[in-house]
Amino acid sequence: MTHPAQPKASHFINGAYVEDTAGTPIPVIYAATGEQIATVYAATPAIVEQALSTAKEAQKAWGKMTGTERGRILRRAADIMRARNHELSVLETYDTGKPLQETLVADATSGADALEYFGGLAGSLTGEHIPMGEDWVYTVREALGLCVGIGAWNYPTQIACWKGAPALACGNSMVFKPSETTPLCALKVAEILHEAGLPAGLYNVIQGMGEVGAALVTDPRVDKVSLTGSVPTGKKVYAAAAAGMKHVTMELGGKSPLIIFDDADVENAVGGAINGNFYSSGQVCSNGTRVFVQKGIKEKFLARLAERTGAAVLGDPQDEATSFGPMVTENQMNIVLGYIEKGKEEGARLICGGKRADMPGFFVEPTVFADVTDDMTIAREEIFGPVMSVLDFDTEEEVIARANDTEFGLSAGVFTNDFSRAHRVIGQLEAGSCFINSYNDAPVEAPFGGVKASGVGRENSKEAIKHFSQVKSVYVRMGDVEAAF
Ligand code: NAD
């Protein structure tokens, strides 16, 4: 019997599901059991061509509609998404293995927030009038044209919406390629947008590995590329986009610091560290995986952390009582287990977890290492799994320097009850998305993105509008034109 997660077809182009079984088959494996639940096929060159040509053509009329008309469709899509939240959350759980307890509140709901927010902004995207004596300049905020979105596997619905909603609000069309690991959810986003009245051809989803992404990025018809992925992929995609002088947004990886001072509320700090390391089983780009704890509260912090981490419920992700799911793939599980071994070898002190869970699926126990030093592999490289490194520090000055000593710069957090210190420290941390006495909140109203190797550009908020549109300026002369001859 066909599994309910199996989509009608692999791709969604020009307002309809499209299949081409000549492409490489991509098995979809449910991470909680290891069973294959669906198959999609990578886009062939013919599918890539169909998606790009249809998106290029459809954009012309969409860009000419009023922002209010465009926004109305996005807001209708948000309503449909919310109404179908349960079904979409179940699918997100099959696609990623993340527990339903999370997906019910974090995925389709945050996708709907993006559709609603950018739908609301669409009608207010205006230019400026700049007086120049008798003459004047006016500016027009125009669409970029055809945008490509490429997704990572941790938030397939959210990423499809975080890229699609601002792109469409600004009058662009989009071809979106989900991660080959989680190909299912973006198809639902396309389906819902069209059910809400989006004209055919404006939001297309095609499947495939890196080659399909590369074919999209290098096509001369594409005006902008927005990638969510790792730093090595980001460097390749950025370089390929630069060759065609395309606009880019790069949402990449991190190894973010979470700094906990002696005066912090220990329960809140432990909660922040749990949210910043174990949500989505640690598969979150902005995670605060280097937890710097001031020596005075170190043992108290570790004791409460071990106690609360012990309460994680590993189990069937479709059971709402489960609070901690598997790694997305067997491969990712093995990568994470490899880092755990490295941590042990390099002399970090294991506080809890530290191995594969004794159950079906790709579960790794939530793992905490203490006495981690700055040069250890687990403190330098992005693990993308549930492995928290706790490092000690003495002074504010020292911890800021150590927190910044990384190529990454996505996020940073500070827990302290001294508010002037909180702002002073955050002001010196090299990171794009920061938190005070909290961790990993990502509302659509707030800009999201990294500095240094963690990225270029911002998603969400009014900032995203700047990255999906461009400004035309027009000088208007009222008098005669003076010329030298
Ligand atoms: P990845 O870099 O392996 O792949 C990302 C996407 O890029 C996939 O769809 C892949 O098929 C595509 N791709 C690969 N090579 C390509 C090429 N040459 N040209 C075009 N496309 C190509 O990342 P992943 O393993 O899917 O996701 C995990 C990574 O994503 C982590 O590093 C994580 O930190 C990062 N991430 C960042 C954010 C953020 O917003 N900053 C959010 C989620 C995940």
Coordinates of C-alpha atoms and ligand atoms in Angstrom, one line a residue:
M1 CA 0.0 0.0 0.0
T2 CA 1.2 3.5 -0.8
H3 CA 2.4 5.4 2.3
P4 CA 0.3 8.6 3.0
A5 CA 3.6 10.6 2.7
Q6 CA 4.1 9.6 -1.0
P7 CA 3.4 12.8 -3.1
K8 CA 1.3 12.7 -6.2
A9 CA 4.4 13.4 -8.3
S10 CA 7.9 14.7 -7.8
H11 CA 7.7 18.2 -9.1
F12 CA 5.2 21.1 -9.1
I13 CA 5.4 23.2 -12.2
N14 CA 3.1 25.7 -13.8
G15 CA 0.4 25.1 -11.2
A16 CA 0.3 21.3 -11.4
Y17 CA 2.1 18.2 -10.3
V18 CA 4.6 16.9 -12.9
E19 CA 6.4 13.6 -13.0
D20 CA 9.5 12.5 -15.0
T21 CA 10.7 9.1 -13.9
A22 CA 13.7 9.4 -16.1
G23 CA 15.4 11.3 -13.3
T24 CA 17.5 9.6 -10.5
P25 CA 15.2 8.1 -7.9
I26 CA 15.5 9.7 -4.5
P27 CA 14.2 7.5 -1.7
V28 CA 12.5 9.2 1.3
I29 CA 13.5 7.4 4.5
Y30 CA 11.5 7.9 7.7
A31 CA 14.2 8.6 10.2
A32 CA 12.4 7.1 13.2
T33 CA 12.2 3.6 11.6
G34 CA 14.6 3.5 8.7
E35 CA 11.8 2.5 6.3
Q36 CA 11.3 4.0 2.9
I37 CA 8.1 5.9 2.8
A38 CA 8.2 7.6 -0.6
T39 CA 10.2 8.0 -3.8
V40 CA 10.7 11.1 -5.9
Y41 CA 12.8 11.6 -9.0
A42 CA 15.5 14.2 -9.5
A43 CA 14.7 16.8 -12.1
T44 CA 15.9 16.0 -15.6
P45 CA 17.2 18.8 -17.8
A46 CA 13.8 18.9 -19.4
I47 CA 12.1 19.4 -16.0
V48 CA 14.6 22.2 -15.0
E49 CA 13.9 23.9 -18.4
Q50 CA 10.1 23.6 -17.9
A51 CA 10.4 25.2 -14.4
L52 CA 12.6 28.0 -15.4
S53 CA 10.8 29.0 -18.6
T54 CA 7.4 28.9 -16.9
A55 CA 8.6 31.0 -14.0
K56 CA 10.3 33.5 -16.2
E57 CA 7.1 33.9 -18.3
A58 CA 4.6 34.0 -15.3
Q59 CA 6.6 36.7 -13.5
K60 CA 5.8 39.4 -16.2
A61 CA 2.1 39.6 -15.3
W62 CA 2.6 39.0 -11.6
G63 CA 5.1 41.9 -11.3
K64 CA 2.5 44.2 -12.8
M65 CA -0.3 43.4 -10.3
T66 CA -0.8 45.6 -7.4
G67 CA 0.9 44.7 -4.1
T68 CA -2.5 44.5 -2.4
E69 CA -3.7 41.9 -5.0
R70 CA -0.5 39.8 -4.5
G71 CA -0.7 40.1 -0.7
R72 CA -4.3 38.9 -0.6
I73 CA -3.3 35.6 -2.2
L74 CA -0.4 35.2 0.2
R75 CA -2.7 35.9 3.2
R76 CA -5.3 33.4 1.9
A77 CA -2.5 30.8 1.6
A78 CA -1.5 31.5 5.3
D79 CA -5.1 30.8 6.3
I80 CA -5.2 27.5 4.4
M81 CA -1.9 26.5 5.9
R82 CA -3.2 27.1 9.4
A83 CA -6.4 25.2 8.7
R84 CA -4.3 22.3 7.5
N85 CA -1.7 22.6 10.2
H86 CA -2.2 19.1 11.7
E87 CA -1.9 17.3 8.3
L88 CA 1.2 19.4 7.3
S89 CA 2.8 18.8 10.7
V90 CA 2.4 15.0 10.3
L91 CA 4.0 15.2 6.9
E92 CA 6.9 17.4 8.2
T93 CA 7.5 14.7 10.9
Y94 CA 7.7 12.0 8.2
D95 CA 10.0 14.2 6.1
T96 CA 12.4 15.1 8.9
G97 CA 11.8 12.8 11.8
K98 CA 11.2 15.9 14.1
P99 CA 8.7 15.2 16.8
L100 CA 5.1 16.2 16.2
Q101 CA 5.2 18.1 19.5
E102 CA 7.6 20.5 17.7
T103 CA 6.2 20.4 14.1
L104 CA 2.7 21.3 15.3
V105 CA 4.0 24.7 16.6
A106 CA 7.1 25.5 14.6
D107 CA 6.8 24.6 10.9
A108 CA 3.6 25.1 9.0
T109 CA 2.7 27.7 11.6
S110 CA 5.9 29.7 11.0
G111 CA 5.4 29.3 7.2
A112 CA 1.9 30.7 7.6
D113 CA 3.4 33.6 9.7
A114 CA 5.7 34.4 6.8
L115 CA 2.9 34.3 4.2
E116 CA 0.7 36.5 6.4
Y117 CA 3.5 39.0 7.2
F118 CA 4.8 39.5 3.7
G119 CA 1.2 39.4 2.3
G120 CA 0.5 42.3 4.7
L121 CA 3.6 44.2 3.5
A122 CA 3.1 43.7 -0.2
G123 CA 0.7 46.6 -0.6
S124 CA 3.1 49.1 1.1
L125 CA 6.2 48.6 -1.0
T126 CA 6.7 52.1 -2.2
G127 CA 9.5 54.4 -3.4
E128 CA 10.6 57.9 -2.4
H129 CA 10.1 61.4 -3.7
I130 CA 13.3 63.4 -3.5
P131 CA 12.9 67.1 -4.2
M132 CA 15.8 68.7 -6.2
G133 CA 14.7 72.4 -6.4
E134 CA 12.4 72.5 -9.4
D135 CA 13.4 69.1 -10.5
W136 CA 12.9 65.9 -8.5
V137 CA 13.9 62.3 -8.3
Y138 CA 11.6 59.5 -7.6
T139 CA 12.4 55.9 -6.8
V140 CA 10.5 52.7 -7.6
R141 CA 10.9 49.4 -5.7
E142 CA 10.9 46.8 -8.5
A143 CA 10.9 43.0 -8.4
L144 CA 14.2 41.3 -9.3
G145 CA 12.5 38.8 -11.6
L146 CA 13.1 35.1 -11.4
C147 CA 14.4 33.9 -8.0
V148 CA 15.8 30.5 -7.1
G149 CA 15.4 29.1 -3.6
I150 CA 17.5 26.1 -2.4
G151 CA 16.7 24.5 1.0
A152 CA 18.4 22.6 3.8
W153 CA 16.7 19.6 5.3
N154 CA 16.0 20.7 8.8
Y155 CA 13.0 23.0 8.2
P156 CA 11.5 22.1 4.8
T157 CA 8.2 23.9 5.1
Q158 CA 9.6 27.0 6.9
I159 CA 12.5 27.4 4.4
A160 CA 10.1 27.1 1.4
C161 CA 7.9 29.8 2.9
W162 CA 10.7 32.1 4.3
K163 CA 12.0 32.3 0.7
G164 CA 8.8 32.1 -1.3
A165 CA 6.7 34.6 0.7
P166 CA 9.0 37.7 0.4
A167 CA 9.9 36.8 -3.2
L168 CA 6.3 36.6 -4.3
A169 CA 5.3 39.7 -2.2
C170 CA 7.8 41.7 -4.1
G171 CA 6.5 40.5 -7.5
N172 CA 9.1 37.8 -8.3
S173 CA 8.5 34.3 -9.4
M174 CA 10.4 31.3 -7.7
V175 CA 11.8 28.0 -8.6
F176 CA 12.4 26.2 -5.3
K177 CA 14.6 23.1 -4.9
P178 CA 14.2 21.4 -1.5
S179 CA 17.0 19.3 0.0
E180 CA 17.1 15.9 -1.5
T181 CA 16.8 14.5 2.1
T182 CA 13.4 16.2 2.8
P183 CA 11.7 16.6 -0.6
L184 CA 8.0 16.3 0.5
C185 CA 6.9 19.5 2.3
A186 CA 7.7 22.2 -0.3
L187 CA 5.3 20.5 -2.7
K188 CA 2.5 21.1 -0.2
V189 CA 3.5 24.8 0.0
A190 CA 3.2 25.0 -3.8
E191 CA -0.1 23.2 -3.7
I192 CA -1.5 25.6 -1.0
L193 CA -0.3 28.8 -2.8
H194 CA -2.1 27.7 -5.9
E195 CA -5.2 26.7 -4.0
A196 CA -5.1 30.3 -2.6
G197 CA -5.2 31.7 -6.1
L198 CA -1.6 32.1 -7.1
P199 CA -1.4 32.2 -10.9
A200 CA 0.3 29.1 -12.4
G201 CA 4.0 29.2 -12.9
L202 CA 5.0 31.6 -10.1
Y203 CA 6.0 29.1 -7.4
N204 CA 7.5 25.9 -8.8
V205 CA 9.2 23.1 -6.9
I206 CA 11.6 20.7 -8.5
Q207 CA 13.6 17.9 -6.8
G208 CA 17.2 17.0 -7.0
M209 CA 20.7 16.9 -5.6
G210 CA 23.4 19.5 -5.8
E211 CA 23.6 19.2 -9.6
V212 CA 20.0 20.4 -10.0
G213 CA 20.8 23.3 -7.6
A214 CA 23.8 24.1 -9.7
A215 CA 21.9 24.0 -13.0
L216 CA 19.4 26.6 -11.5
V217 CA 22.1 28.9 -10.1
T218 CA 24.0 29.1 -13.4
D219 CA 21.0 29.7 -15.6
P220 CA 21.2 33.2 -17.1
R221 CA 17.5 33.7 -16.7
V222 CA 17.8 33.6 -12.9
D223 CA 18.2 37.0 -11.1
K224 CA 18.6 35.9 -7.5
V225 CA 19.6 32.9 -5.5
S226 CA 18.7 32.3 -1.9
L227 CA 20.3 29.3 -0.3
T228 CA 20.0 27.8 3.1
G229 CA 22.7 25.3 3.7
S230 CA 26.3 24.6 4.9
V231 CA 29.2 27.0 4.5
P232 CA 31.0 24.8 1.9
T233 CA 27.9 24.7 -0.3
G234 CA 27.4 28.4 0.3
K235 CA 30.9 29.2 -1.0
K236 CA 30.2 27.2 -4.2
V237 CA 26.8 28.7 -4.8
Y238 CA 27.9 32.2 -4.0
A239 CA 30.8 31.9 -6.5
A240 CA 28.5 30.5 -9.2
A241 CA 26.0 33.3 -8.7
A242 CA 28.8 35.9 -8.8
A243 CA 29.8 34.7 -12.2
G244 CA 26.3 35.7 -13.4
M245 CA 26.3 38.9 -11.2
K246 CA 23.1 37.6 -9.5
H247 CA 21.7 38.8 -6.2
V248 CA 22.2 36.3 -3.3
T249 CA 21.0 35.5 0.2
M250 CA 23.2 33.0 2.0
E251 CA 21.8 31.4 5.2
L252 CA 24.6 29.1 6.3
G253 CA 25.9 27.2 9.3
G254 CA 27.2 28.3 12.7
K255 CA 29.0 27.4 15.9
S256 CA 27.3 30.0 18.0
P257 CA 28.3 31.0 21.6
L258 CA 25.8 31.1 24.4
I259 CA 27.4 32.9 27.4
I260 CA 26.1 32.4 30.9
F261 CA 27.3 34.7 33.7
D262 CA 27.4 33.9 37.4
D263 CA 24.5 36.1 38.1
A264 CA 22.1 34.5 35.6
D265 CA 18.9 32.7 36.6
V266 CA 20.2 29.1 36.4
E267 CA 16.8 27.6 35.5
N268 CA 16.4 30.0 32.6
A269 CA 20.0 29.5 31.5
V270 CA 19.5 25.8 31.5
G271 CA 16.3 26.2 29.5
G272 CA 18.1 28.4 27.0
A273 CA 20.9 25.9 26.6
I274 CA 18.4 23.1 26.0
N275 CA 16.4 25.1 23.4
G276 CA 19.7 26.1 21.8
N277 CA 21.1 22.6 21.5
F278 CA 18.4 19.9 21.6
Y279 CA 15.5 21.4 19.7
S280 CA 15.0 19.5 16.5
S281 CA 17.6 17.1 17.9
G282 CA 20.2 19.8 17.5
Q283 CA 19.7 20.2 13.7
V284 CA 19.3 24.0 13.9
C285 CA 21.8 26.4 12.2
S286 CA 21.6 29.0 14.9
N287 CA 22.2 26.7 17.8
G288 CA 24.3 27.9 20.7
T289 CA 26.6 24.9 20.8
R290 CA 29.5 26.5 22.6
V291 CA 28.0 27.2 26.0
F292 CA 30.4 29.3 28.0
V293 CA 29.6 29.1 31.7
Q294 CA 31.3 31.4 34.3
K295 CA 33.1 29.3 36.8
G296 CA 31.0 30.3 39.9
I297 CA 27.9 28.6 38.6
K298 CA 29.4 25.9 36.5
E299 CA 28.7 22.8 38.7
K300 CA 25.2 24.0 39.6
F301 CA 24.5 24.6 35.9
L302 CA 25.8 21.2 34.9
A303 CA 23.8 19.4 37.6
R304 CA 20.5 21.0 36.5
L305 CA 21.3 20.5 32.9
A306 CA 22.0 16.8 33.3
E307 CA 18.8 16.4 35.4
R308 CA 16.6 18.2 32.9
T309 CA 18.2 16.6 29.8
G310 CA 17.4 13.2 31.4
A311 CA 13.7 14.1 31.1
A312 CA 13.8 14.2 27.3
V313 CA 11.3 11.7 25.9
L314 CA 12.8 9.7 22.9
G315 CA 10.3 7.7 21.0
D316 CA 7.8 7.6 18.1
P317 CA 7.9 11.2 16.7
Q318 CA 4.3 10.9 15.6
D319 CA 3.3 10.5 19.3
E320 CA 2.8 14.0 20.8
A321 CA 4.4 12.9 24.1
T322 CA 7.8 12.5 22.4
S323 CA 10.0 15.5 22.9
F324 CA 13.2 14.4 21.1
G325 CA 13.5 12.8 17.7
P326 CA 16.1 11.0 15.6
M327 CA 18.8 12.5 13.3
V328 CA 17.4 13.1 9.8
T329 CA 19.5 10.3 8.2
E330 CA 21.7 7.4 9.1
N331 CA 24.6 9.4 7.6
Q332 CA 23.9 12.4 9.8
M333 CA 23.7 10.1 12.8
N334 CA 27.1 8.6 12.0
I335 CA 28.6 12.1 11.6
V336 CA 27.3 13.1 15.0
L337 CA 28.5 9.8 16.6
G338 CA 31.9 10.5 15.1
Y339 CA 32.1 13.9 16.7
I340 CA 31.0 12.4 20.1
E341 CA 34.0 9.9 19.8
K342 CA 36.3 12.8 19.0
G343 CA 35.1 14.7 22.1
K344 CA 35.8 11.7 24.2
E345 CA 39.3 11.1 22.6
E346 CA 40.3 14.8 23.0
G347 CA 39.5 14.7 26.7
A348 CA 36.1 16.4 27.2
R349 CA 34.2 15.2 30.2
L350 CA 30.9 13.4 29.2
I351 CA 28.1 14.6 31.5
C352 CA 25.2 12.8 29.8
G353 CA 24.2 10.9 26.6
G354 CA 27.2 10.1 24.4
K355 CA 25.8 7.2 22.2
R356 CA 23.2 6.0 19.8
A357 CA 19.9 5.3 21.6
D358 CA 19.0 1.6 21.8
M359 CA 15.9 1.8 19.6
P360 CA 15.0 1.6 15.9
G361 CA 15.7 4.7 13.8
F362 CA 18.6 7.1 13.8
F363 CA 18.4 8.4 17.4
V364 CA 21.5 9.9 19.2
E365 CA 21.1 10.6 22.9
P366 CA 21.1 14.3 23.9
T367 CA 24.8 14.7 24.8
V368 CA 26.6 17.2 27.1
F369 CA 30.3 17.5 27.3
A370 CA 31.9 19.7 30.1
D371 CA 35.5 20.9 30.4
V372 CA 35.6 21.5 26.7
T373 CA 38.5 23.7 25.5
D374 CA 38.6 26.1 22.6
D375 CA 40.9 24.0 20.4
M376 CA 38.8 20.8 20.6
T377 CA 37.1 19.7 17.4
I378 CA 33.7 19.6 19.0
A379 CA 34.2 23.3 20.0
R380 CA 35.3 24.4 16.5
E381 CA 33.2 22.5 13.9
E382 CA 29.5 22.6 13.3
I383 CA 28.1 19.2 14.4
F384 CA 24.4 19.7 13.5
G385 CA 23.3 17.2 16.1
P386 CA 22.5 17.1 19.9
V387 CA 26.0 17.7 21.2
M388 CA 26.5 20.5 23.7
S389 CA 29.9 21.7 24.6
V390 CA 30.2 23.5 27.9
L391 CA 33.3 25.7 28.3
D392 CA 34.4 27.6 31.5
F393 CA 35.4 31.2 31.7
D394 CA 36.5 33.8 34.2
T395 CA 36.0 37.3 32.8
E396 CA 33.8 39.2 30.5
E397 CA 36.6 40.4 28.3
E398 CA 38.1 36.9 28.0
V399 CA 34.7 35.3 27.0
I400 CA 34.0 37.9 24.3
A401 CA 37.3 37.3 22.7
R402 CA 36.9 33.5 22.8
A403 CA 33.3 33.7 21.6
N404 CA 34.4 35.6 18.6
D405 CA 37.3 33.3 17.7
T406 CA 35.5 31.4 15.0
E407 CA 34.9 31.7 11.2
F408 CA 31.1 31.6 11.9
G409 CA 28.8 34.4 13.0
L410 CA 25.2 33.3 12.9
S411 CA 23.9 33.7 16.4
A412 CA 24.9 34.5 20.0
G413 CA 23.2 34.6 23.4
V414 CA 23.9 36.0 26.8
F415 CA 22.2 35.1 30.1
T416 CA 22.8 37.6 32.9
N417 CA 20.7 39.7 35.3
D418 CA 23.0 42.7 34.8
F419 CA 21.3 44.5 31.9
S420 CA 24.1 46.9 31.1
R421 CA 26.4 43.9 30.9
A422 CA 24.0 42.1 28.6
H423 CA 23.9 44.9 26.1
R424 CA 27.6 45.6 26.4
V425 CA 28.5 42.0 25.6
I426 CA 25.9 41.6 22.8
G427 CA 27.3 44.8 21.3
Q428 CA 30.7 43.2 20.9
L429 CA 29.7 39.7 19.7
E430 CA 30.2 39.1 16.0
A431 CA 26.8 37.5 15.1
G432 CA 23.7 38.5 13.1
S433 CA 20.9 37.1 15.3
C434 CA 21.4 37.6 19.1
F435 CA 19.4 36.8 22.2
I436 CA 19.4 38.2 25.8
N437 CA 18.1 35.8 28.4
S438 CA 16.6 33.7 25.7
Y439 CA 17.7 31.5 22.8
N440 CA 16.6 30.6 19.3
D441 CA 13.5 32.7 19.0
A442 CA 12.9 33.5 15.3
P443 CA 9.7 35.5 14.8
V444 CA 9.0 36.6 11.2
E445 CA 9.1 40.3 12.4
A446 CA 12.8 40.0 13.3
P447 CA 15.7 40.0 10.7
F448 CA 17.4 36.6 10.6
G449 CA 20.9 35.9 9.2
G450 CA 24.6 35.7 9.9
V451 CA 27.8 37.6 9.6
K452 CA 31.3 36.3 8.6
A453 CA 31.1 32.8 7.0
S454 CA 27.6 32.3 8.3
G455 CA 26.0 34.3 5.5
V456 CA 25.1 37.3 3.4
G457 CA 21.7 39.1 3.5
R458 CA 18.8 38.7 5.9
E459 CA 15.6 36.7 5.9
N460 CA 12.3 37.7 7.5
S461 CA 11.2 41.3 8.5
K462 CA 11.3 44.3 6.3
E463 CA 15.0 43.5 5.7
A464 CA 14.0 40.6 3.5
I465 CA 12.1 43.0 1.1
K466 CA 15.5 44.7 0.4
H467 CA 16.9 41.3 -0.7
F468 CA 14.0 40.4 -3.0
S469 CA 13.7 43.8 -4.8
Q470 CA 15.8 46.6 -6.3
V471 CA 15.5 50.3 -6.5
K472 CA 15.2 52.2 -9.7
S473 CA 15.8 56.0 -9.4
V474 CA 14.4 58.4 -12.0
Y475 CA 15.6 62.0 -12.3
V476 CA 12.9 64.3 -13.7
R477 CA 14.0 67.7 -15.2
M478 CA 11.4 70.4 -15.4
G479 CA 13.5 73.1 -17.2
D480 CA 15.8 73.1 -20.3
V481 CA 18.8 70.8 -20.7
E482 CA 22.1 72.6 -20.5
A483 CA 24.9 71.0 -22.6
A484 CA 28.5 72.0 -23.3
F485 CA 27.9 72.1 -27.0
Ligands
NAD1 P1 23.9 21.4 2.3 O1 24.8 22.5 2.2 O2 24.5 20.0 2.2 O3 22.8 21.5 1.2 C1 21.9 22.6 1.1 C2 21.2 22.6 -0.2 O4 22.1 22.9 -1.3 C3 20.6 21.2 -0.6 O5 19.4 21.5 -1.2 C4 21.6 20.7 -1.7 O6 21.1 19.9 -2.6 C5 22.0 22.0 -2.3 N1 23.3 22.0 -3.0 C6 24.4 21.3 -2.7 N2 25.4 21.5 -3.6 C7 25.0 22.5 -4.4 C8 25.6 23.2 -5.5 N3 26.8 23.0 -5.9 N4 24.8 24.2 -6.2 C9 23.5 24.4 -5.8 N5 22.9 23.7 -4.7 C10 23.6 22.8 -4.1 O7 23.2 21.6 3.7 P2 22.3 20.6 4.5 O8 23.1 19.4 4.9 O9 21.0 20.3 3.7 O10 21.8 21.4 5.7 C11 22.6 21.6 6.8 C12 23.3 22.9 6.8 O11 22.4 24.0 6.6 C13 24.0 23.2 8.1 O12 25.3 23.8 7.9 C14 23.1 24.3 8.7 O13 23.8 25.1 9.6 C15 22.7 25.0 7.5 N6 21.4 25.8 7.8 C16 21.4 27.1 7.8 C17 20.3 27.8 8.1 C18 20.3 29.3 8.2 O14 19.2 29.9 8.1 N7 21.4 30.0 8.4 C19 19.1 27.1 8.4 C20 19.1 25.7 8.3 C21 20.3 25.1 8.0

